[in-house]
mmCIF file of C-alpha atoms in Angstrom:
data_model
loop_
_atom_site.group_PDB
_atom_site.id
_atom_site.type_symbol
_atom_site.label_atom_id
_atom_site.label_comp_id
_atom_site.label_asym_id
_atom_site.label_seq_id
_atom_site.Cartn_x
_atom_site.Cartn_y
_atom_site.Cartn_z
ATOM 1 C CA UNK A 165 188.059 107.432 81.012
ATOM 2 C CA UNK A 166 184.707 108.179 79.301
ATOM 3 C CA UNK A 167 184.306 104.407 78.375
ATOM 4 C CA UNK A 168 185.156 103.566 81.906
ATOM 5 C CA UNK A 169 182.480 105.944 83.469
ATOM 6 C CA UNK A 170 180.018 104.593 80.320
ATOM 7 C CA UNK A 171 180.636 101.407 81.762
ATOM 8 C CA UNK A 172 179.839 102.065 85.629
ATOM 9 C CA UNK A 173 176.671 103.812 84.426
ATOM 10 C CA UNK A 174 175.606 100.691 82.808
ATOM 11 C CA UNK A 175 175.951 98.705 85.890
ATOM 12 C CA UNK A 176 174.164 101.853 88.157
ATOM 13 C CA UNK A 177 171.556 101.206 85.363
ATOM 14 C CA UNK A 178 170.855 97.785 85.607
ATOM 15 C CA UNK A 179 171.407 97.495 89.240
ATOM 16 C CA UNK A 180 168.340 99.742 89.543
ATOM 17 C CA UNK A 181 166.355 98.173 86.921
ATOM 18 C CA UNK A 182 167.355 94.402 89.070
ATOM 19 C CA UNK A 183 166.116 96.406 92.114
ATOM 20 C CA UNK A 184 162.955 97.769 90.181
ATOM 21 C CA UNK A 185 162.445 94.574 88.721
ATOM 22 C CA UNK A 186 162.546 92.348 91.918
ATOM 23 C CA UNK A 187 160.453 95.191 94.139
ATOM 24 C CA UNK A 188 157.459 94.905 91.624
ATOM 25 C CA UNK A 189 157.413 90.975 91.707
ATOM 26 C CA UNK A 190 157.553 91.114 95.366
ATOM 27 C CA UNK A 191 154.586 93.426 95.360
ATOM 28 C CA UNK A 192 152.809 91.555 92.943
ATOM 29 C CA UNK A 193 152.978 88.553 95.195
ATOM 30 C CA UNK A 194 151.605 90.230 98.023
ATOM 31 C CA UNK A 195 148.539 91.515 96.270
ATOM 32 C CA UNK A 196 147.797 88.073 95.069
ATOM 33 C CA UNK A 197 148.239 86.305 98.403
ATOM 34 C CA UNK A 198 145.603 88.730 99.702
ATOM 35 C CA UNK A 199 143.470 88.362 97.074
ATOM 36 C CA UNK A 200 140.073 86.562 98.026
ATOM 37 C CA UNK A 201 139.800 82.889 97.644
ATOM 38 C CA UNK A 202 137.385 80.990 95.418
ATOM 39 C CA UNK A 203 135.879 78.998 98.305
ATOM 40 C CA UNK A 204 132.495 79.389 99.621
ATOM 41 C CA UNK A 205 132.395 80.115 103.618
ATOM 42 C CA UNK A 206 129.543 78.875 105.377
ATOM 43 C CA UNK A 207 128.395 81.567 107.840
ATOM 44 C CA UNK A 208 128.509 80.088 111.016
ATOM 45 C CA UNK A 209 124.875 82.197 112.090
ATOM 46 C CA UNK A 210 123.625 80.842 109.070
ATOM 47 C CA UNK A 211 124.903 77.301 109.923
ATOM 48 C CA UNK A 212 123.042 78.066 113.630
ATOM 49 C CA UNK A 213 120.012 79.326 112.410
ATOM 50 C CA UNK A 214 119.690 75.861 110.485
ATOM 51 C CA UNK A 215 120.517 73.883 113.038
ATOM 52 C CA UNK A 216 118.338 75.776 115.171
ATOM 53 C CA UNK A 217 115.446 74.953 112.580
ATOM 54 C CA UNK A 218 116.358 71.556 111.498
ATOM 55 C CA UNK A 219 115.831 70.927 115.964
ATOM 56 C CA UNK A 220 112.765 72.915 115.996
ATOM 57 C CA UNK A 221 111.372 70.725 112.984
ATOM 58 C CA UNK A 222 112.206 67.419 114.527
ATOM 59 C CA UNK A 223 111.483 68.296 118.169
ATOM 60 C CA UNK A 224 107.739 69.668 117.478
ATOM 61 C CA UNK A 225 105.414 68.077 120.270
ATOM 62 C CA UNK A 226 102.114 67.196 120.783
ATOM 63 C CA UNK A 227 100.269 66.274 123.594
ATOM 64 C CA UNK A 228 98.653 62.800 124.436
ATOM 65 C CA UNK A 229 96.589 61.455 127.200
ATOM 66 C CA UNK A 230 97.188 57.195 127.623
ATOM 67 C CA UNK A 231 95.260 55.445 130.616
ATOM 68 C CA UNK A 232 93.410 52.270 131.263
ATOM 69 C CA UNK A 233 95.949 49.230 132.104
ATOM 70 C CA UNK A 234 98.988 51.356 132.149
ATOM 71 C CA UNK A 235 101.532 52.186 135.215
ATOM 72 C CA UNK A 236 101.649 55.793 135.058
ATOM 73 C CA UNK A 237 98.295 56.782 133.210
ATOM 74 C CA UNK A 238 98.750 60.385 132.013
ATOM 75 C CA UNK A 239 99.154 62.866 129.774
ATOM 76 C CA UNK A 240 101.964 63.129 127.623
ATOM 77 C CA UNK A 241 104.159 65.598 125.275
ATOM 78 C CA UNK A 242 105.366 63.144 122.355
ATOM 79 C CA UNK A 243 107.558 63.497 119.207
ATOM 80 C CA UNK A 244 104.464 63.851 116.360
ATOM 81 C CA UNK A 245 105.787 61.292 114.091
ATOM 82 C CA UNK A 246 105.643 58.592 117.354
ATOM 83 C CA UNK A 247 103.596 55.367 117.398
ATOM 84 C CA UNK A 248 101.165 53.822 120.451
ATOM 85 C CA UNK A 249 104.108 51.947 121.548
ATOM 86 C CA UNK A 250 105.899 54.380 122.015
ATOM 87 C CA UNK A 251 104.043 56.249 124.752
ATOM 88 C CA UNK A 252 102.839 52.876 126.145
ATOM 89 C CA UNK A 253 106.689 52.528 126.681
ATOM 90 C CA UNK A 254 106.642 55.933 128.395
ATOM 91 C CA UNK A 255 103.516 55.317 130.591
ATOM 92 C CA UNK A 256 105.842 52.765 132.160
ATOM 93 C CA UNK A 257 104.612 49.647 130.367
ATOM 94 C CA UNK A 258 100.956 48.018 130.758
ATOM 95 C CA UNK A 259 99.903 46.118 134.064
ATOM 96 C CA UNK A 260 99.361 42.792 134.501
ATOM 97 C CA UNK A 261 95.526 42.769 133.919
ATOM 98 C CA UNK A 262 96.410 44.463 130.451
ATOM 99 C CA UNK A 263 94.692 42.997 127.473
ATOM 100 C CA UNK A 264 96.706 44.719 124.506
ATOM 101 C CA UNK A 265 95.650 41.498 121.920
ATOM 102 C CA UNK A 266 93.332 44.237 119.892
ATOM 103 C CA UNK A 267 95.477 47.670 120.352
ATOM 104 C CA UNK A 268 97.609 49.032 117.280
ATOM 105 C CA UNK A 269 100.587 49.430 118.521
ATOM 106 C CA UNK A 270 102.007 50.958 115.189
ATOM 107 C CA UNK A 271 98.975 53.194 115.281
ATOM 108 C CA UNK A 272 100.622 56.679 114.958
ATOM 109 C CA UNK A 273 99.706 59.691 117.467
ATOM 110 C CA UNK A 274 97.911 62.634 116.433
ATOM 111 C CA UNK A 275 97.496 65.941 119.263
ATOM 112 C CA UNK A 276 94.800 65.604 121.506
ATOM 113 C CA UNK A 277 94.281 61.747 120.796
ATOM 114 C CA UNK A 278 93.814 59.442 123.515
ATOM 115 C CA UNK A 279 95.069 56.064 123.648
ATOM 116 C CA UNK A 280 92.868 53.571 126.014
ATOM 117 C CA UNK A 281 94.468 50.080 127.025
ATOM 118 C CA UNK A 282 91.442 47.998 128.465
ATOM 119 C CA UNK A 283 91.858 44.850 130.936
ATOM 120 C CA UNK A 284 91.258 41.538 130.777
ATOM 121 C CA UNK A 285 88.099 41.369 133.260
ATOM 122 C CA UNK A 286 86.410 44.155 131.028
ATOM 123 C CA UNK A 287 87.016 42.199 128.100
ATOM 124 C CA UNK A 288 85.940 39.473 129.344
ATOM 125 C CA UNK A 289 82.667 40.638 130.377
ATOM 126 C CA UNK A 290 81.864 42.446 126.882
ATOM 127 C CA UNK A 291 83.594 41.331 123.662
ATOM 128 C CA UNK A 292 82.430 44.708 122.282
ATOM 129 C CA UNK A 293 84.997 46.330 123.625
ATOM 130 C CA UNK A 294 88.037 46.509 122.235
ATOM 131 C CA UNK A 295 91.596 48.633 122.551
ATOM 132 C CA UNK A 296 90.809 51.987 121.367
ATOM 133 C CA UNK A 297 92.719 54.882 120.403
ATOM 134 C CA UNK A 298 91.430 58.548 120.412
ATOM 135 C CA UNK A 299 87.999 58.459 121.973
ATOM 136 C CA UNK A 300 86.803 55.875 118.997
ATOM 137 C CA UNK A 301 87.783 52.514 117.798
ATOM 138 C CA UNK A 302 90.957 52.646 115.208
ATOM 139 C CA UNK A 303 88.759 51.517 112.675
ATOM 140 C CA UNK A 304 86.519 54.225 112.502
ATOM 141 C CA UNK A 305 89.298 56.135 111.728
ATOM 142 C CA UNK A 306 88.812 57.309 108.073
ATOM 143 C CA UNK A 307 91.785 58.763 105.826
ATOM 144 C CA UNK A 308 90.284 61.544 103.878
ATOM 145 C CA UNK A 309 93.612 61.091 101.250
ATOM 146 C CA UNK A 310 91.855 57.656 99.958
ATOM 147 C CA UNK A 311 88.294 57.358 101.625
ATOM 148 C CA UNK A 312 85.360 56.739 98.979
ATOM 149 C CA UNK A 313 82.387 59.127 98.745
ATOM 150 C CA UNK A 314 80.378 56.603 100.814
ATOM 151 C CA UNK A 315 83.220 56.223 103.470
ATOM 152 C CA UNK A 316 83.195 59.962 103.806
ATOM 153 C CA UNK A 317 79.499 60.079 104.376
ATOM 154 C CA UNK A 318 79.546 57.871 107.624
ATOM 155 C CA UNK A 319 81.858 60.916 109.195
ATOM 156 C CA UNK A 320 79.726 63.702 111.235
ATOM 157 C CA UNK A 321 77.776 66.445 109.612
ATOM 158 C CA UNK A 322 79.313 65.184 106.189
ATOM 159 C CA UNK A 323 76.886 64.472 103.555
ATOM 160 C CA UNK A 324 76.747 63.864 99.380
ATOM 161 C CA UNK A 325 77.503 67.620 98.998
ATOM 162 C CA UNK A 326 80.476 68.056 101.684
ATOM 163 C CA UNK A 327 81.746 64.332 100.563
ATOM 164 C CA UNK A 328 82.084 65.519 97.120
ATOM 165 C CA UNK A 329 83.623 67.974 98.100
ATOM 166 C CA UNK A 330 86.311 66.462 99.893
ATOM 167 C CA UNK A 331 87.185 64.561 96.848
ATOM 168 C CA UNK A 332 87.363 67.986 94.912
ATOM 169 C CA UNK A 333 89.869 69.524 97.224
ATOM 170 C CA UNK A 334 92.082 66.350 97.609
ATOM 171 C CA UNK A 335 92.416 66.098 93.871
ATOM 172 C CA UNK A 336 92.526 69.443 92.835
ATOM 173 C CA UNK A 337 95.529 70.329 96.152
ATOM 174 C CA UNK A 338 97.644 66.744 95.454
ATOM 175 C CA UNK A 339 95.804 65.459 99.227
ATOM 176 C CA UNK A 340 95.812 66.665 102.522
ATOM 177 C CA UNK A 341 99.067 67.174 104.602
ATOM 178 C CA UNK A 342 97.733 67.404 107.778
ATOM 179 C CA UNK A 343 94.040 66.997 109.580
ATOM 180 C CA UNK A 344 93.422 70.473 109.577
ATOM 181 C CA UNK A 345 93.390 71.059 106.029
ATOM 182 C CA UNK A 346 90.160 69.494 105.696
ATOM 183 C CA UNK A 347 88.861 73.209 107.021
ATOM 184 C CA UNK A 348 89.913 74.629 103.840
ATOM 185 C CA UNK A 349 87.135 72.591 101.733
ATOM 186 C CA UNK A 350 84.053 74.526 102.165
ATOM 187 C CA UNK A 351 81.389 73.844 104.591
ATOM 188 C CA UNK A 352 83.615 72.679 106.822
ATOM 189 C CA UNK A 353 84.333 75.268 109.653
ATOM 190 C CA UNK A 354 86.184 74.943 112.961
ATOM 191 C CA UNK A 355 82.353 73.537 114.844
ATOM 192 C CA UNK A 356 82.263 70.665 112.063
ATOM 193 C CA UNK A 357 86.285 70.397 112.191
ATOM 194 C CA UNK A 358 86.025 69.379 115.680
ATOM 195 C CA UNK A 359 83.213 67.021 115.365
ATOM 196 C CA UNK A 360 85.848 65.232 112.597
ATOM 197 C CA UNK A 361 89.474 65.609 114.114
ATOM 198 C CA UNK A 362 89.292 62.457 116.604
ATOM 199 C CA UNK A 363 87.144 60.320 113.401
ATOM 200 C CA UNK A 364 90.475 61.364 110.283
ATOM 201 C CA UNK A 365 93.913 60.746 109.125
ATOM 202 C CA UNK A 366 96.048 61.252 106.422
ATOM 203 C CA UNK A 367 98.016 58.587 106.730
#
């Protein structure tokens, strides 16, 4: 009787244990099913804001005037890494008394330029003239990145001293990134800036 009531308690026993046993594994499981994964989640107002920036960078505008021998003479908000052709395409095209043989057409915009296609009869009565962009000829046009000293000194208000430099800055800073940083050399304020901006590049 005793080994018979031995034996049932061993069963009790490891019925519970089985029980104990499985309940553990199956909360074990849960916990590491919940457990965070190893994978990075891009936050989708971080993934905006980027977007939103990346746009912002590409779609920055400037603003160009184009008239002469053009359909729709005007002034125009461009893309700033666009060329003359493309606002010439914009303007509607040229006319028919258009005389684009001596315009740059791969001449890239700059704010405030101002792109002038001249015609055939004005041509023809001065060979002077030539297509210019901005309010001088393209090749007056001096890129302060690579200009020599004596380059630099045919610009307004820039002499041996300012020329020098100009050089200075551009070797010491790795160039200039934009027009504008040419106000950072000293001498050169915004009076003397604007008698440059329409006469430099950086190209």
């Amino acid at each position: 009787m005793k080994n018979k009531e031995k034996l049932i308690g061993s069963i009790i026993l490891c019925v519970i244990l089985f029980c104990i046993t499985i309940f553990g594994y199956m909360i074990s499981k849960d916990n590491t099913d919940k457990s965070p994964q190893d994978i990075f989640i891009e936050s989708p107002s971080d993934s905006k804001k980027e977007a939103e920036a990346s746009k912002e960078k590409g779609n920055k505008k400037i603003k160009v005037e184009i008239k002469g021998e053009v359909k729709r003479p005007d002034v125009y908000a461009m893309e700033e890494d666009c060329i003359v052709k493309d606002i010439l395409e914009k303007a509607g095209g040229i006319t028919s008394d258009a005389d684009t043989g001596k315009v740059n057409l791969a001449q890239r915009l700059r704010d405030g330029m101002c792109v002038v296609i001249p015609g055939k009869a004005s041509l023809s009565q001065d060979k002077s003239i030539s297509a210019s962009v901005s309010l001088n000829n393209a090749s007056d046009v001096i890129n302060i990145n690579t200009a020599s000293k004596e380059e630099l000194k045919k610009l307004p208000s820039v002499g041996d001293v300012t020329a020098d430099k100009i050089i200075d800055y551009r070797e010491k800073n790795g160039g200039f990134k934009i027009i504008e940083d040419i106000k950072k050399v000293d001498r050169i304020g915004e009076s003397t800036f604007n008698k440059l901006k329409d006469r430099i590049d950086v190209r």
